[in-house]
mmCIF file of C-alpha atoms in Angstrom:
data_model
loop_
_atom_site.group_PDB
_atom_site.id
_atom_site.type_symbol
_atom_site.label_atom_id
_atom_site.label_comp_id
_atom_site.label_asym_id
_atom_site.label_seq_id
_atom_site.Cartn_x
_atom_site.Cartn_y
_atom_site.Cartn_z
ATOM 1 C CA MET U 29 48.685 3.907 -2.638
ATOM 2 C CA LYS U 30 48.089 7.488 -0.591
ATOM 3 C CA GLN U 31 46.704 8.549 -4.269
ATOM 4 C CA LEU U 32 44.601 6.413 -4.713
ATOM 5 C CA SER U 33 42.436 6.752 -1.841
ATOM 6 C CA PRO U 34 40.623 9.449 -2.597
ATOM 7 C CA LEU U 35 39.434 8.203 -5.726
ATOM 8 C CA VAL U 36 38.013 4.856 -4.250
ATOM 9 C CA GLY U 37 36.431 7.335 -1.630
ATOM 10 C CA LEU U 38 34.809 9.015 -5.132
ATOM 11 C CA ALA U 39 34.413 5.760 -7.017
ATOM 12 C CA ILE U 40 32.496 3.946 -3.293
ATOM 13 C CA ALA U 41 30.146 7.642 -3.143
ATOM 14 C CA LEU U 42 29.265 7.769 -6.518
ATOM 15 C CA ALA U 43 28.436 3.599 -6.829
ATOM 16 C CA ALA U 44 25.456 4.261 -3.798
ATOM 17 C CA CYS U 45 23.319 6.914 -5.023
ATOM 18 C CA THR U 46 21.623 5.495 -9.075
ATOM 19 C CA SER U 47 19.142 7.360 -10.351
ATOM 20 C CA VAL U 48 17.463 7.336 -14.215
ATOM 21 C CA SER U 49 17.600 9.726 -16.173
ATOM 22 C CA PRO U 50 13.583 10.694 -17.321
ATOM 23 C CA ASP U 51 14.052 9.771 -20.652
ATOM 24 C CA ALA U 52 14.600 6.265 -19.243
ATOM 25 C CA PRO U 53 12.196 3.956 -20.333
ATOM 26 C CA GLY U 54 10.539 1.843 -17.498
ATOM 27 C CA LEU U 55 10.476 4.137 -14.929
ATOM 28 C CA GLU U 56 7.403 3.126 -13.650
ATOM 29 C CA PRO U 57 5.771 4.165 -9.974
ATOM 30 C CA ILE U 58 7.194 1.501 -7.336
ATOM 31 C CA PRO U 59 5.319 1.210 -3.114
ATOM 32 C CA GLY U 60 5.631 5.109 -1.408
ATOM 33 C CA SER U 61 5.975 6.712 -4.669
ATOM 34 C CA ILE U 62 2.734 9.250 -5.082
ATOM 35 C CA THR U 63 1.557 7.812 -8.340
ATOM 36 C CA TYR U 64 1.517 4.218 -7.190
ATOM 37 C CA GLY U 65 -1.622 2.966 -7.889
ATOM 38 C CA GLY U 66 -3.089 5.787 -9.621
ATOM 39 C CA GLN U 67 -3.258 9.639 -10.015
ATOM 40 C CA PRO U 68 -4.218 10.243 -6.655
ATOM 41 C CA ARG U 69 -7.179 12.151 -6.353
ATOM 42 C CA THR U 70 -6.730 15.886 -5.514
ATOM 43 C CA ARG U 71 -5.257 17.855 -8.782
ATOM 44 C CA LEU U 72 -2.528 20.012 -7.553
ATOM 45 C CA THR U 73 -4.691 23.269 -9.309
ATOM 46 C CA LYS U 74 -2.706 25.982 -8.435
ATOM 47 C CA ALA U 75 0.393 24.755 -9.695
ATOM 48 C CA PRO U 76 1.884 25.951 -12.839
ATOM 49 C CA ILE U 77 1.870 23.208 -15.630
ATOM 50 C CA GLY U 78 5.395 22.532 -15.778
ATOM 51 C CA SER U 79 6.154 22.443 -11.998
ATOM 52 C CA PRO U 80 8.170 20.242 -10.341
ATOM 53 C CA VAL U 81 7.031 18.400 -7.194
ATOM 54 C CA ASN U 82 9.802 16.360 -5.260
ATOM 55 C CA HIS U 83 8.562 13.392 -3.058
ATOM 56 C CA GLN U 84 11.266 11.577 -0.543
ATOM 57 C CA PHE U 85 10.012 7.689 1.170
ATOM 58 C CA ARG U 86 11.633 4.720 2.132
ATOM 59 C CA ASN U 87 11.699 2.209 -0.126
ATOM 60 C CA GLU U 88 10.705 -1.378 0.940
ATOM 61 C CA PHE U 89 13.864 -2.196 1.993
ATOM 62 C CA GLY U 90 14.335 1.479 4.251
ATOM 63 C CA GLN U 91 16.740 3.118 1.673
ATOM 64 C CA ARG U 92 15.834 6.667 0.833
ATOM 65 C CA VAL U 93 14.300 7.503 -2.543
ATOM 66 C CA GLU U 94 13.440 11.014 -4.537
ATOM 67 C CA GLU U 95 11.246 11.069 -6.721
ATOM 68 C CA ARG U 96 10.813 13.835 -9.197
ATOM 69 C CA TYR U 97 6.621 14.838 -10.885
ATOM 70 C CA VAL U 98 5.971 17.298 -13.166
ATOM 71 C CA ILE U 99 2.357 18.809 -13.324
ATOM 72 C CA GLN U 100 1.017 17.830 -16.622
ATOM 73 C CA PRO U 101 -1.508 19.400 -18.862
ATOM 74 C CA ASP U 102 -4.736 17.445 -17.253
ATOM 75 C CA ARG U 103 -3.297 18.005 -14.030
ATOM 76 C CA SER U 104 -1.568 14.893 -13.044
ATOM 77 C CA LEU U 105 1.230 13.652 -11.505
ATOM 78 C CA LYS U 106 4.280 12.321 -14.430
ATOM 79 C CA LEU U 107 7.089 10.415 -13.151
ATOM 80 C CA VAL U 108 10.478 11.696 -14.394
ATOM 81 C CA THR U 109 13.192 10.998 -12.327
ATOM 82 C CA ARG U 110 13.985 8.623 -9.433
ATOM 83 C CA ARG U 111 17.475 8.295 -7.137
ATOM 84 C CA VAL U 112 17.150 6.025 -4.670
ATOM 85 C CA TYR U 113 20.092 6.373 -2.082
ATOM 86 C CA ARG U 114 21.453 2.911 -1.634
ATOM 87 C CA GLY U 115 23.673 2.511 2.411
ATOM 88 C CA TRP U 116 26.418 4.466 3.085
ATOM 89 C CA PRO U 117 27.957 7.559 3.024
ATOM 90 C CA PHE U 118 24.130 8.376 2.816
ATOM 91 C CA SER U 119 22.300 7.018 4.648
ATOM 92 C CA ASP U 120 21.468 9.157 7.626
ATOM 93 C CA ASP U 121 20.337 5.940 10.281
#
């Protein structure tokens, strides 16, 4: 039984965190995303094309969300990954 405890803890820790791969269909902006409601008015003109842009915010449930965007050749942002931290042990409340 003692050997099972660390595995259960690891399973809970991994289950608390979800992410979406860059190739996942349907990765759409959610409220709080930089591109929710369209591209931002200002463009990142000095950042190299292909540069990552990280963004963190809280969703409507108070969960921490991390998103990564990539700067496209037209200077727009493409949402490529999203990770939602769902409660213990990753909550920082």
